[in-house]
Amino acid sequence: MAARDCIFCRVAREEPPGQIIYRDDRVFVIRDIQPQAPVHLLILPLHHMASLAYVGPGQEQMMGHIFLVAEEMARREEVTVSGYRLVVNQGFDAGQTVDHTHVHLLGGEPLLPLGNNRS
Ligand code: 5GP
Ligand code: ZN
C-alpha cells in the first residue's frame, strides 16, 4: 500500500486533525480508536513502514526510539508503576490490520496473561 492511501500516514499528515498526542522528528503517538484497555496508545514511525521486514540498519535508531517514547508516554499516562504492555502485531497470524508498523501500549488495568493464546 502506498503511503498516500495509508490510514496512519493520513493521521500523521493531520488528516483529520487532532489525533496526535505526541510527535517528534521520528515518531508520533495516537490513542487507539477502539481501545482494548483504559490506556491504549499507538506509537508509530512518521515515515510509512509496512512491515518489520523492512527494518534495516537505517531504522535501528528509530526502532529504539519507539521504546523511549513508549516509556515517556507511560509516564504521562501514569502507568509506569502499575505496568503496561507493548505489542506489535506483525503480519496475518498476529492479526495486523493496518500495514504501517506500530507499537500498541496497553495499561491502566491488569491485562490477560499472554498464556491465554493457547487456552
Ligand atoms: P493492528 O491490528 O494492525 O495491530 O492495530 C491496528 C489498530 O489501529 C487497531 O487497534 C485499531 O483499532 C486502530 N485503528 C484503526 N484505524 C484507526 C484510526 O483511524 N485512528 C486510530 N486512532 N486508530 C485506528
Ligand atoms: Zn503509512
PDB file of C-alpha atoms and ligand atoms in Angstrom:
ATOM      1  CA  MET A   1       0.000   0.000   0.000  1.00  0.00           C
ATOM      2  CA  ALA A   2       1.278   3.457  -0.867  1.00  0.00           C
ATOM      3  CA  ALA A   3       1.806   5.950   1.927  1.00  0.00           C
ATOM      4  CA  ARG A   4      -0.771   8.126   0.150  1.00  0.00           C
ATOM      5  CA  ASP A   5      -3.519   5.560   0.911  1.00  0.00           C
ATOM      6  CA  CYS A   6      -2.380   4.537   4.395  1.00  0.00           C
ATOM      7  CA  ILE A   7      -4.705   5.411   7.303  1.00  0.00           C
ATOM      8  CA  PHE A   8      -1.825   6.099   9.679  1.00  0.00           C
ATOM      9  CA  CYS A   9       0.109   8.188   7.138  1.00  0.00           C
ATOM     10  CA  ARG A  10      -3.036  10.286   6.793  1.00  0.00           C
ATOM     11  CA  VAL A  11      -3.204  10.681  10.573  1.00  0.00           C
ATOM     12  CA  ALA A  12       0.483  11.692  10.543  1.00  0.00           C
ATOM     13  CA  ARG A  13      -0.443  14.382   7.994  1.00  0.00           C
ATOM     14  CA  GLU A  14      -3.221  15.537  10.377  1.00  0.00           C
ATOM     15  CA  GLU A  15      -5.996  14.302   8.080  1.00  0.00           C
ATOM     16  CA  PRO A  16      -8.221  14.603  10.059  1.00  0.00           C
ATOM     17  CA  PRO A  17      -6.517  16.888  12.582  1.00  0.00           C
ATOM     18  CA  GLY A  18      -6.367  16.470  16.343  1.00  0.00           C
ATOM     19  CA  GLN A  19      -5.493  12.792  16.834  1.00  0.00           C
ATOM     20  CA  ILE A  20      -1.781  13.179  17.577  1.00  0.00           C
ATOM     21  CA  ILE A  21      -0.949  13.406  21.292  1.00  0.00           C
ATOM     22  CA  TYR A  22       2.859  13.304  20.875  1.00  0.00           C
ATOM     23  CA  ARG A  23       5.113  13.983  17.926  1.00  0.00           C
ATOM     24  CA  ASP A  24       8.828  14.412  17.345  1.00  0.00           C
ATOM     25  CA  ASP A  25      11.099  14.167  14.311  1.00  0.00           C
ATOM     26  CA  ARG A  26      10.811  10.355  14.096  1.00  0.00           C
ATOM     27  CA  VAL A  27       7.581   9.092  15.644  1.00  0.00           C
ATOM     28  CA  PHE A  28       4.059  10.091  16.622  1.00  0.00           C
ATOM     29  CA  VAL A  29       1.544   8.754  19.123  1.00  0.00           C
ATOM     30  CA  ILE A  30      -2.255   8.495  18.944  1.00  0.00           C
ATOM     31  CA  ARG A  31      -4.969   6.908  21.063  1.00  0.00           C
ATOM     32  CA  ASP A  32      -6.370   3.723  19.562  1.00  0.00           C
ATOM     33  CA  ILE A  33      -9.807   4.351  18.092  1.00  0.00           C
ATOM     34  CA  GLN A  34     -11.091   1.079  19.651  1.00  0.00           C
ATOM     35  CA  PRO A  35      -9.279   0.919  22.992  1.00  0.00           C
ATOM     36  CA  GLN A  36      -8.730  -2.547  24.471  1.00  0.00           C
ATOM     37  CA  ALA A  37      -7.672  -1.172  27.866  1.00  0.00           C
ATOM     38  CA  PRO A  38      -8.146   2.102  29.762  1.00  0.00           C
ATOM     39  CA  VAL A  39      -4.833   3.249  28.269  1.00  0.00           C
ATOM     40  CA  HIS A  40      -4.341   2.141  24.667  1.00  0.00           C
ATOM     41  CA  LEU A  41      -1.886   4.157  22.625  1.00  0.00           C
ATOM     42  CA  LEU A  42      -0.236   3.515  19.279  1.00  0.00           C
ATOM     43  CA  ILE A  43       3.367   4.589  18.722  1.00  0.00           C
ATOM     44  CA  LEU A  44       4.297   4.844  15.070  1.00  0.00           C
ATOM     45  CA  PRO A  45       7.158   5.878  12.803  1.00  0.00           C
ATOM     46  CA  LEU A  46       6.344   9.080  10.916  1.00  0.00           C
ATOM     47  CA  HIS A  47       7.546   7.501   7.690  1.00  0.00           C
ATOM     48  CA  HIS A  48       5.465   4.730   6.188  1.00  0.00           C
ATOM     49  CA  MET A  49       6.858   1.305   7.036  1.00  0.00           C
ATOM     50  CA  ALA A  50       4.550  -1.520   6.011  1.00  0.00           C
ATOM     51  CA  SER A  51       6.270  -4.341   7.851  1.00  0.00           C
ATOM     52  CA  LEU A  52       9.045  -5.163  10.289  1.00  0.00           C
ATOM     53  CA  ALA A  53      10.534  -6.974   7.291  1.00  0.00           C
ATOM     54  CA  TYR A  54      11.618  -3.522   6.091  1.00  0.00           C
ATOM     55  CA  VAL A  55      13.539  -2.665   9.243  1.00  0.00           C
ATOM     56  CA  GLY A  56      17.148  -2.319   8.230  1.00  0.00           C
ATOM     57  CA  PRO A  57      20.283  -0.722   9.663  1.00  0.00           C
ATOM     58  CA  GLY A  58      18.855   2.709   8.784  1.00  0.00           C
ATOM     59  CA  GLN A  59      15.893   2.178  11.103  1.00  0.00           C
ATOM     60  CA  GLU A  60      17.739   0.899  14.197  1.00  0.00           C
ATOM     61  CA  GLN A  61      17.740   4.242  15.997  1.00  0.00           C
ATOM     62  CA  MET A  62      14.103   4.904  15.193  1.00  0.00           C
ATOM     63  CA  MET A  63      13.041   1.455  16.458  1.00  0.00           C
ATOM     64  CA  GLY A  64      14.935   2.001  19.710  1.00  0.00           C
ATOM     65  CA  HIS A  65      13.469   5.493  19.969  1.00  0.00           C
ATOM     66  CA  ILE A  66       9.966   3.988  19.935  1.00  0.00           C
ATOM     67  CA  PHE A  67      10.757   2.288  23.260  1.00  0.00           C
ATOM     68  CA  LEU A  68      11.955   5.529  24.817  1.00  0.00           C
ATOM     69  CA  VAL A  69       8.801   7.307  23.658  1.00  0.00           C
ATOM     70  CA  ALA A  70       6.676   4.415  24.950  1.00  0.00           C
ATOM     71  CA  GLU A  71       8.136   4.812  28.434  1.00  0.00           C
ATOM     72  CA  GLU A  72       7.642   8.576  28.271  1.00  0.00           C
ATOM     73  CA  MET A  73       4.007   8.103  27.229  1.00  0.00           C
ATOM     74  CA  ALA A  74       3.502   5.532  30.014  1.00  0.00           C
ATOM     75  CA  ARG A  75       4.818   8.118  32.468  1.00  0.00           C
ATOM     76  CA  ARG A  76       2.413  10.730  31.132  1.00  0.00           C
ATOM     77  CA  GLU A  77      -0.491   8.249  31.356  1.00  0.00           C
ATOM     78  CA  GLU A  78       0.616   7.310  34.890  1.00  0.00           C
ATOM     79  CA  VAL A  79       1.035   3.585  34.231  1.00  0.00           C
ATOM     80  CA  THR A  80       4.780   3.205  34.752  1.00  0.00           C
ATOM     81  CA  VAL A  81       4.307   1.882  38.302  1.00  0.00           C
ATOM     82  CA  SER A  82       1.182  -0.222  37.671  1.00  0.00           C
ATOM     83  CA  GLY A  83       2.724  -1.609  34.474  1.00  0.00           C
ATOM     84  CA  TYR A  84       1.903  -1.773  30.821  1.00  0.00           C
ATOM     85  CA  ARG A  85       2.330  -3.989  27.789  1.00  0.00           C
ATOM     86  CA  LEU A  86       3.919  -3.198  24.434  1.00  0.00           C
ATOM     87  CA  VAL A  87       2.644  -5.249  21.494  1.00  0.00           C
ATOM     88  CA  VAL A  88       3.485  -5.383  17.800  1.00  0.00           C
ATOM     89  CA  ASN A  89       1.128  -7.367  15.605  1.00  0.00           C
ATOM     90  CA  GLN A  90       3.298  -8.369  12.675  1.00  0.00           C
ATOM     91  CA  GLY A  91       1.508  -9.975   9.758  1.00  0.00           C
ATOM     92  CA  PHE A  92      -1.548 -12.147   9.273  1.00  0.00           C
ATOM     93  CA  ASP A  93      -1.187 -14.670  12.118  1.00  0.00           C
ATOM     94  CA  ALA A  94      -0.724 -11.869  14.625  1.00  0.00           C
ATOM     95  CA  GLY A  95      -3.828 -10.080  13.366  1.00  0.00           C
ATOM     96  CA  GLN A  96      -2.148  -6.976  11.955  1.00  0.00           C
ATOM     97  CA  THR A  97      -4.899  -4.884  10.392  1.00  0.00           C
ATOM     98  CA  VAL A  98      -3.059  -1.701   9.403  1.00  0.00           C
ATOM     99  CA  ASP A  99       0.065  -2.075   7.297  1.00  0.00           C
ATOM    100  CA  HIS A 100       2.007   0.756   8.896  1.00  0.00           C
ATOM    101  CA  THR A 101       4.152  -0.712  11.663  1.00  0.00           C
ATOM    102  CA  HIS A 102       3.028   0.427  15.099  1.00  0.00           C
ATOM    103  CA  VAL A 103       3.543  -0.497  18.735  1.00  0.00           C
ATOM    104  CA  HIS A 104       0.488  -0.786  20.977  1.00  0.00           C
ATOM    105  CA  LEU A 105       0.874   0.457  24.562  1.00  0.00           C
ATOM    106  CA  LEU A 106      -1.780  -1.079  26.808  1.00  0.00           C
ATOM    107  CA  GLY A 107      -2.320  -0.484  30.501  1.00  0.00           C
ATOM    108  CA  GLY A 108      -4.446   1.019  33.214  1.00  0.00           C
ATOM    109  CA  GLU A 109      -5.816  -2.316  34.470  1.00  0.00           C
ATOM    110  CA  PRO A 110      -4.496  -5.891  34.891  1.00  0.00           C
ATOM    111  CA  LEU A 111      -4.097  -7.396  31.415  1.00  0.00           C
ATOM    112  CA  LEU A 112      -4.834 -11.005  30.481  1.00  0.00           C
ATOM    113  CA  PRO A 113      -1.695 -13.157  30.585  1.00  0.00           C
ATOM    114  CA  LEU A 114      -0.176 -13.950  27.189  1.00  0.00           C
ATOM    115  CA  GLY A 115      -0.633 -17.644  28.038  1.00  0.00           C
ATOM    116  CA  ASN A 116      -4.318 -17.277  27.111  1.00  0.00           C
ATOM    117  CA  ASN A 117      -3.268 -17.586  23.464  1.00  0.00           C
ATOM    118  CA  ARG A 118      -3.390 -21.402  23.713  1.00  0.00           C
ATOM    119  CA  SER A 119      -6.370 -21.910  26.018  1.00  0.00           C
TER     120      SER A 119
HETATM  121  P1  5GP B   1      -3.226  -3.878  14.426  1.00  0.00           P
HETATM  122  O1  5GP B   1      -4.421  -4.764  14.489  1.00  0.00           O
HETATM  123  O2  5GP B   1      -2.794  -3.607  12.996  1.00  0.00           O
HETATM  124  O3  5GP B   1      -2.107  -4.281  15.318  1.00  0.00           O
HETATM  125  O4  5GP B   1      -3.708  -2.481  15.067  1.00  0.00           O
HETATM  126  C1  5GP B   1      -4.386  -1.502  14.357  1.00  0.00           C
HETATM  127  C2  5GP B   1      -5.067  -0.662  15.396  1.00  0.00           C
HETATM  128  O5  5GP B   1      -5.371   0.591  14.822  1.00  0.00           O
HETATM  129  C3  5GP B   1      -6.388  -1.243  15.907  1.00  0.00           C
HETATM  130  O6  5GP B   1      -6.298  -1.446  17.308  1.00  0.00           O
HETATM  131  C4  5GP B   1      -7.425  -0.199  15.509  1.00  0.00           C
HETATM  132  O7  5GP B   1      -8.420  -0.024  16.488  1.00  0.00           O
HETATM  133  C5  5GP B   1      -6.590   1.051  15.316  1.00  0.00           C
HETATM  134  N1  5GP B   1      -7.079   1.985  14.313  1.00  0.00           N
HETATM  135  C6  5GP B   1      -7.500   1.683  13.061  1.00  0.00           C
HETATM  136  N2  5GP B   1      -7.819   2.810  12.394  1.00  0.00           N
HETATM  137  C7  5GP B   1      -7.577   3.842  13.232  1.00  0.00           C
HETATM  138  C8  5GP B   1      -7.708   5.258  13.098  1.00  0.00           C
HETATM  139  O8  5GP B   1      -8.111   5.804  12.073  1.00  0.00           O
HETATM  140  N3  5GP B   1      -7.356   6.014  14.186  1.00  0.00           N
HETATM  141  C9  5GP B   1      -6.889   5.447  15.340  1.00  0.00           C
HETATM  142  N4  5GP B   1      -6.589   6.270  16.337  1.00  0.00           N
HETATM  143  N5  5GP B   1      -6.756   4.109  15.498  1.00  0.00           N
HETATM  144  C10 5GP B   1      -7.096   3.323  14.451  1.00  0.00           C
HETATM  145 ZN    ZN B   2       1.632   4.615   6.437  1.00  0.00          ZN
END
